[in-house]
């Protein structure tokens, strides 16, 4: 039987019957395999060459960001953090093969403190058992960046339409799993403050993709241990090195860096520095909006989020971030919890939201669109909390504010 439209008209020979059957078989196999999680796909890839090629196509097509999250309701035995437990249970069900992982957890329970006796006085030191247990669960090829902060903003697993939670106190965390996407590069970086050498080498910024990179679009940046002497000024020096380029910058100050697996230097939990992710690619889009101290009720928060909505960032394959001051949250809104997370969800009902409550915020009203048009902080609308005539880099560092961001990973061309 000849397939519909498969005749020899128009000067083209009919498709060989074998090629037709093989093509359809490949489509059937690929369709069936698309329902399997990534770990199962890797196991069945060895069945045959056809299955191996089908697995590759399925994994390439899985471009959406996946996540694993846990909150106070998931807390269990104190010896195991809820995020570690959730990852152990859910990673086998993830449909993407993660290339880069960004995880955040509450510092009170994720980093434990133990007595260290070796001096006249007993002192406390941080231990990394939770971080090591978590990272053993990720594929070996993953680039992993992990930080801890006083509070966590997290969207429950299952759907981006779930109500995001502002967990200011209690055990919580999330892991964002980014697949490898053609034309998009996500590169972790770290700059460690060295009191003996405070020089910022341009070469290191270039290697991190932060300078001399025409495709750089978004930078998520986190200063850690900024309570240390000189750490805050070091953070500002690092960020100002690349903040005057045409990119969206968002982040804040966290308590500690707990992992950067692609770095050759081991993480010093007591050291200070700057870490983050540089996202490059012509299809990457981003936008940020600053909620200043004047944004103090539900209506004002919703109005501020509408500025983010007006950026026109596509909402499919998009992740939201919220970096808020520890002085905000329910206390700032007169006992009302989740005000800013709810305002975000109202404007972006299908976009998952993640972030933290920290000790300083980085960001402003800034948009990078698909046409690579940039609106700088100084051009923000009146009342944006970050407008005025100040230079862009002077407007990036704040306190008692919230920075909301959208990061879109783009549609395939």
Coordinates of C-alpha atoms in Angstrom, one line a residue:
X1 CA 0.0 0.0 0.0
X2 CA 1.4 3.4 -0.9
X3 CA 1.2 6.1 1.7
X4 CA -1.0 9.2 1.2
X5 CA 0.9 11.8 -0.8
X6 CA 3.8 9.4 -1.3
X7 CA 3.4 8.8 -5.1
X8 CA 5.9 9.5 -7.7
X9 CA 4.3 12.7 -9.0
X10 CA 6.2 15.9 -9.5
X11 CA 9.3 14.2 -10.7
X12 CA 10.2 12.7 -7.3
X13 CA 10.5 8.9 -6.9
X14 CA 8.3 7.1 -4.4
X15 CA 9.7 6.6 -0.9
X16 CA 11.2 3.1 -0.5
X17 CA 8.8 1.0 1.6
X18 CA 11.5 0.2 4.1
X19 CA 12.4 3.9 4.7
X20 CA 8.8 4.7 5.2
X21 CA 8.3 2.0 7.8
X22 CA 11.5 2.9 9.6
X23 CA 10.6 6.6 9.7
X24 CA 7.3 5.8 11.3
X25 CA 8.8 3.3 13.7
X26 CA 11.3 6.0 14.9
X27 CA 8.4 8.4 15.5
X28 CA 6.5 5.8 17.5
X29 CA 9.6 5.0 19.6
X30 CA 10.3 8.6 20.2
X31 CA 6.7 9.3 21.2
X32 CA 6.7 6.4 23.7
X33 CA 10.1 7.4 25.1
X34 CA 9.0 11.0 25.7
X35 CA 6.9 9.7 28.6
X36 CA 9.9 8.3 30.5
X37 CA 12.0 10.3 33.0
X38 CA 15.7 11.0 32.1
X39 CA 17.2 8.2 34.2
X40 CA 15.0 5.6 32.5
X41 CA 15.9 7.0 29.1
X42 CA 19.5 6.5 29.8
X43 CA 18.9 2.9 30.7
X44 CA 17.0 2.0 27.6
X45 CA 19.3 3.8 25.2
X46 CA 21.4 0.7 24.9
X47 CA 18.6 -1.4 23.4
X48 CA 19.4 -0.5 19.8
X49 CA 20.8 2.2 17.6
X50 CA 17.3 3.4 16.9
X51 CA 16.4 3.7 20.5
X52 CA 19.7 5.5 21.3
X53 CA 19.1 8.1 18.6
X54 CA 15.5 8.5 19.8
X55 CA 16.7 9.0 23.3
X56 CA 19.0 11.7 22.1
X57 CA 16.2 13.5 20.3
X58 CA 13.9 13.3 23.3
X59 CA 16.5 14.7 25.7
X60 CA 17.3 17.5 23.3
X61 CA 13.6 18.4 23.1
X62 CA 13.3 18.6 26.9
X63 CA 14.2 22.3 27.3
X64 CA 12.0 23.2 30.2
X65 CA 13.5 23.9 33.6
X66 CA 12.6 21.3 36.3
X67 CA 12.8 21.7 40.0
X68 CA 12.7 19.9 43.3
X69 CA 11.5 21.7 46.3
X70 CA 10.6 21.2 50.0
X71 CA 9.2 23.3 52.8
X72 CA 8.4 23.1 56.5
X73 CA 5.6 20.6 55.9
X74 CA 8.3 18.2 54.5
X75 CA 10.6 18.5 57.5
X76 CA 11.6 15.1 59.0
X77 CA 14.4 13.8 61.1
X78 CA 16.9 16.5 62.0
X79 CA 19.8 14.5 60.7
X80 CA 18.5 14.9 57.1
X81 CA 17.5 18.1 55.5
X82 CA 14.1 18.1 53.7
X83 CA 15.6 19.1 50.4
X84 CA 18.0 16.2 50.5
X85 CA 15.1 13.8 51.2
X86 CA 13.0 15.3 48.4
X87 CA 15.8 15.1 45.9
X88 CA 16.5 11.5 46.7
X89 CA 12.8 10.7 46.1
X90 CA 12.1 12.8 43.1
X91 CA 15.3 13.0 40.9
X92 CA 14.5 9.6 39.4
X93 CA 11.2 11.1 38.1
X94 CA 12.7 14.2 36.4
X95 CA 12.2 14.3 32.6
X96 CA 15.3 16.3 31.8
X97 CA 19.0 15.5 32.1
X98 CA 20.3 18.4 34.2
X99 CA 23.4 20.2 33.0
X100 CA 23.5 23.0 35.6
X101 CA 21.9 22.9 39.1
X102 CA 21.2 26.0 41.3
X103 CA 20.0 25.1 44.7
X104 CA 19.2 27.2 47.8
X105 CA 18.3 26.2 51.3
X106 CA 17.7 27.8 54.7
X107 CA 21.0 28.4 56.5
X108 CA 19.6 27.5 60.0
X109 CA 19.1 23.8 59.2
X110 CA 21.1 23.1 56.0
X111 CA 24.4 24.1 57.6
X112 CA 24.9 22.5 60.9
X113 CA 27.3 23.7 63.6
X114 CA 29.7 21.5 65.6
X115 CA 32.1 22.1 68.4
X116 CA 35.7 22.4 67.4
X117 CA 38.1 22.0 70.4
X118 CA 41.7 22.7 69.7
X119 CA 42.1 26.0 71.4
X120 CA 41.6 27.4 74.8
X121 CA 38.0 28.3 73.9
X122 CA 35.5 26.0 72.2
X123 CA 34.2 27.5 69.0
X124 CA 31.7 26.6 66.4
X125 CA 32.4 25.6 62.8
X126 CA 30.1 24.8 59.9
X127 CA 29.7 21.4 58.5
X128 CA 28.7 20.4 55.0
X129 CA 27.1 17.0 55.3
X130 CA 23.8 18.2 53.8
X131 CA 25.5 19.7 50.8
X132 CA 27.6 16.6 50.2
X133 CA 24.6 14.3 50.5
X134 CA 22.6 16.4 48.1
X135 CA 25.2 16.7 45.4
X136 CA 25.9 13.0 45.4
X137 CA 22.4 12.6 44.0
X138 CA 23.0 14.8 40.9
X139 CA 24.6 13.4 37.7
X140 CA 28.4 13.7 37.7
X141 CA 28.5 16.0 34.7
X142 CA 26.4 18.6 36.5
X143 CA 27.7 22.0 37.3
X144 CA 26.3 22.7 40.8
X145 CA 26.0 26.1 42.6
X146 CA 24.5 26.1 46.1
X147 CA 23.9 28.9 48.6
X148 CA 22.1 29.2 51.9
X149 CA 20.2 32.2 53.2
X150 CA 18.0 33.2 56.2
X151 CA 14.7 32.5 54.3
X152 CA 13.7 30.8 51.1
X153 CA 11.1 31.5 48.4
X154 CA 9.9 28.3 46.8
X155 CA 7.2 27.0 44.4
X156 CA 5.9 23.5 45.3
X157 CA 6.7 20.7 42.9
X158 CA 4.3 19.6 40.2
X159 CA 3.4 22.8 38.4
X160 CA 4.4 26.3 37.9
X161 CA 0.9 27.4 38.7
X162 CA 1.2 26.2 42.3
X163 CA 1.2 29.1 44.9
X164 CA 4.8 30.1 45.7
X165 CA 5.7 30.2 49.4
X166 CA 7.7 32.8 51.3
X167 CA 9.3 30.6 54.0
X168 CA 11.0 33.2 56.3
X169 CA 11.6 30.7 59.1
X170 CA 11.9 27.0 58.9
X171 CA 13.4 24.1 57.0
X172 CA 13.1 24.7 53.2
X173 CA 14.9 24.6 49.9
X174 CA 14.8 24.0 46.2
X175 CA 17.0 22.8 43.4
X176 CA 16.5 24.3 39.9
X177 CA 17.6 21.8 37.2
X178 CA 18.6 23.4 33.9
X179 CA 19.0 21.1 30.9
X180 CA 21.5 21.7 28.1
X181 CA 19.8 23.9 25.5
X182 CA 21.2 24.4 22.1
X183 CA 22.4 28.0 21.7
X184 CA 22.3 28.8 25.5
X185 CA 25.2 28.6 27.9
X186 CA 24.8 28.7 31.7
X187 CA 28.1 29.2 33.3
X188 CA 28.7 29.2 37.1
X189 CA 31.4 31.6 38.4
X190 CA 33.1 32.5 41.7
X191 CA 35.4 35.2 42.9
X192 CA 37.0 34.7 46.3
X193 CA 38.1 37.7 48.4
X194 CA 41.8 37.4 49.1
X195 CA 43.0 40.1 51.6
X196 CA 46.6 39.6 50.2
X197 CA 45.5 40.2 46.6
X198 CA 42.5 42.4 46.0
X199 CA 43.2 42.8 42.2
X200 CA 40.3 41.9 40.0
X201 CA 41.9 40.4 36.8
X202 CA 39.9 41.1 33.6
X203 CA 41.0 37.7 32.4
X204 CA 39.0 35.9 35.1
X205 CA 35.8 37.9 34.2
X206 CA 36.3 37.0 30.5
X207 CA 36.8 33.3 31.4
X208 CA 33.6 33.4 33.4
X209 CA 31.7 34.9 30.5
X210 CA 31.1 38.2 32.2
X211 CA 33.2 40.4 29.9
X212 CA 34.0 40.3 26.2
X213 CA 30.9 38.2 25.7
X214 CA 28.4 39.7 23.2
X215 CA 25.8 37.1 24.0
X216 CA 25.7 37.6 27.7
X217 CA 22.1 38.4 28.7
X218 CA 21.5 37.7 32.4
X219 CA 23.7 37.4 35.5
X220 CA 22.4 36.0 38.8
X221 CA 24.9 37.1 41.4
X222 CA 25.3 36.3 45.1
X223 CA 27.6 37.8 47.6
X224 CA 28.3 35.5 50.5
X225 CA 29.7 36.1 54.0
X226 CA 29.3 39.8 53.4
X227 CA 29.4 40.5 57.2
X228 CA 33.1 40.0 56.9
X229 CA 35.3 43.1 56.9
X230 CA 35.5 44.5 53.3
X231 CA 33.3 41.8 51.9
X232 CA 30.4 44.1 50.9
X233 CA 32.7 46.5 49.1
X234 CA 34.4 43.6 47.3
X235 CA 30.9 42.5 46.1
X236 CA 30.2 45.9 44.7
X237 CA 33.6 46.0 43.0
X238 CA 32.9 42.7 41.3
X239 CA 29.4 43.5 40.2
X240 CA 30.4 47.0 38.9
X241 CA 33.0 45.3 36.6
X242 CA 30.2 43.9 34.4
X243 CA 27.0 45.8 35.4
X244 CA 27.5 48.6 32.9
X245 CA 27.2 46.0 30.0
X246 CA 23.9 45.4 28.3
X247 CA 22.7 42.7 30.7
X248 CA 20.1 42.1 33.4
X249 CA 21.7 41.7 36.9
X250 CA 19.8 40.3 39.8
X251 CA 20.7 38.7 43.2
X252 CA 21.6 39.6 46.7
X253 CA 23.6 38.8 49.8
X254 CA 23.4 35.3 51.2
X255 CA 24.8 33.7 54.3
X256 CA 27.1 31.2 52.8
X257 CA 28.3 29.5 49.6
X258 CA 28.1 25.8 50.1
X259 CA 29.0 24.5 46.7
X260 CA 30.6 25.3 43.4
X261 CA 31.6 21.9 41.9
X262 CA 33.2 23.2 38.8
X263 CA 35.7 25.3 40.7
X264 CA 39.2 24.0 41.2
X265 CA 39.4 25.7 44.6
X266 CA 37.5 24.1 47.5
X267 CA 34.8 26.1 49.1
X268 CA 35.7 27.8 52.3
X269 CA 32.5 28.2 54.2
X270 CA 34.0 30.9 56.4
X271 CA 35.5 32.8 53.4
X272 CA 33.8 35.8 51.6
X273 CA 33.3 36.3 47.9
X274 CA 30.9 36.4 45.0
X275 CA 29.3 33.6 43.1
X276 CA 26.6 33.2 40.5
X277 CA 25.4 32.2 37.1
X278 CA 26.1 33.9 33.7
X279 CA 23.4 33.1 31.1
X280 CA 24.4 33.7 27.5
X281 CA 22.6 33.1 24.2
X282 CA 20.6 35.1 21.7
X283 CA 17.4 33.5 22.8
X284 CA 17.8 34.3 26.5
X285 CA 15.7 37.2 27.7
X286 CA 15.4 38.8 31.1
X287 CA 13.8 41.5 33.1
X288 CA 14.0 42.8 36.7
X289 CA 11.9 45.2 38.8
X290 CA 12.7 46.8 42.1
X291 CA 10.2 47.0 44.9
X292 CA 11.4 49.9 47.1
X293 CA 10.6 50.7 50.7
X294 CA 7.6 52.7 49.5
X295 CA 6.0 49.5 48.3
X296 CA 4.3 48.6 51.5
X297 CA 0.9 47.1 50.7
X298 CA -0.7 44.6 48.4
X299 CA -1.9 47.1 45.9
X300 CA 1.6 48.7 45.6
X301 CA 3.2 45.3 45.2
X302 CA 0.8 44.4 42.4
X303 CA 1.5 47.7 40.7
X304 CA 5.2 47.1 40.8
X305 CA 4.8 43.6 39.3
X306 CA 2.8 45.1 36.5
X307 CA 6.0 46.8 35.4
X308 CA 7.6 43.4 35.1
X309 CA 4.6 42.2 33.1
X310 CA 4.9 45.2 30.8
X311 CA 8.4 43.9 29.8
X312 CA 6.7 41.4 27.5
X313 CA 8.9 38.5 28.4
X314 CA 7.5 35.2 27.1
X315 CA 6.2 33.1 30.0
X316 CA 6.8 29.7 28.6
X317 CA 10.3 28.2 29.5
X318 CA 10.6 31.1 32.0
X319 CA 11.6 31.1 35.7
X320 CA 10.9 33.8 38.2
X321 CA 13.2 34.9 40.9
X322 CA 12.6 36.9 44.1
X323 CA 15.4 38.3 46.2
X324 CA 14.0 40.1 49.2
X325 CA 15.4 41.7 52.4
X326 CA 15.0 39.8 55.6
X327 CA 13.3 43.0 56.9
X328 CA 10.4 42.5 54.5
X329 CA 8.0 39.6 54.3
X330 CA 5.0 39.2 56.7
X331 CA 6.5 41.6 59.2
X332 CA 6.9 44.4 56.6
X333 CA 3.3 43.9 55.4
X334 CA 1.7 44.1 58.8
X335 CA 1.4 40.4 59.4
X336 CA 0.2 39.4 55.9
X337 CA 2.3 36.6 54.5
X338 CA 3.2 35.9 50.9
X339 CA 2.2 39.3 49.7
X340 CA 4.9 39.7 47.1
X341 CA 4.9 36.1 46.0
X342 CA 1.1 36.3 45.6
X343 CA 1.4 39.5 43.5
X344 CA 3.9 37.7 41.2
X345 CA 1.6 34.7 40.9
X346 CA -1.4 36.9 40.0
X347 CA 0.6 38.4 37.1
X348 CA 2.4 35.3 36.1
X349 CA 0.1 32.3 37.1
X350 CA 2.1 29.7 35.2
X351 CA 5.7 30.8 36.0
X352 CA 7.4 29.2 39.0
X353 CA 9.0 31.6 41.5
X354 CA 12.2 30.9 43.6
X355 CA 14.6 33.0 45.7
X356 CA 15.6 33.9 49.2
X357 CA 15.4 36.5 52.0
X358 CA 18.9 37.9 52.4
X359 CA 20.9 40.8 53.8
X360 CA 21.0 43.1 50.7
X361 CA 19.5 43.1 47.2
X362 CA 21.0 43.6 43.8
X363 CA 19.0 44.7 40.9
X364 CA 16.9 47.5 39.3
X365 CA 14.3 48.1 36.6
X366 CA 16.0 46.6 33.6
X367 CA 14.9 44.7 30.6
X368 CA 16.7 42.7 27.9
X369 CA 14.3 41.6 25.2
X370 CA 14.6 39.2 22.2
X371 CA 15.8 42.1 20.1
X372 CA 18.5 42.9 22.7
X373 CA 16.9 46.2 23.5
X374 CA 18.0 47.4 27.0
X375 CA 16.3 49.8 29.4
X376 CA 18.6 50.9 32.1
X377 CA 17.8 51.6 35.7
X378 CA 17.9 55.3 35.3
X379 CA 15.1 55.0 32.7
X380 CA 12.8 53.2 35.1
X381 CA 9.2 54.5 35.5
X382 CA 8.6 57.0 38.3
X383 CA 8.0 55.3 41.6
X384 CA 10.0 52.3 40.6
X385 CA 12.2 52.4 43.7
X386 CA 15.3 52.5 41.4
X387 CA 14.7 55.4 39.0
X388 CA 16.0 58.9 39.2
X389 CA 19.1 60.4 37.6
X390 CA 21.6 58.1 39.3
X391 CA 24.0 56.0 37.2
X392 CA 22.9 52.4 36.6
X393 CA 25.7 50.8 38.7
X394 CA 25.0 53.1 41.6
X395 CA 21.4 51.9 41.6
X396 CA 22.0 48.2 41.8
X397 CA 22.6 47.8 45.6
X398 CA 19.8 48.2 48.0
X399 CA 18.4 47.3 51.4
X400 CA 14.8 46.8 52.6
X401 CA 13.8 46.1 49.1
X402 CA 12.8 43.2 46.9
X403 CA 14.1 42.4 43.4
X404 CA 11.8 40.4 41.1
X405 CA 13.3 38.9 38.0
X406 CA 12.2 36.9 34.9
X407 CA 14.6 34.7 33.0
X408 CA 13.4 33.2 29.7
X409 CA 15.4 30.5 28.0
X410 CA 13.9 31.0 24.6
X411 CA 12.1 29.0 22.0
X412 CA 13.9 26.9 19.5
X413 CA 14.2 28.4 16.0

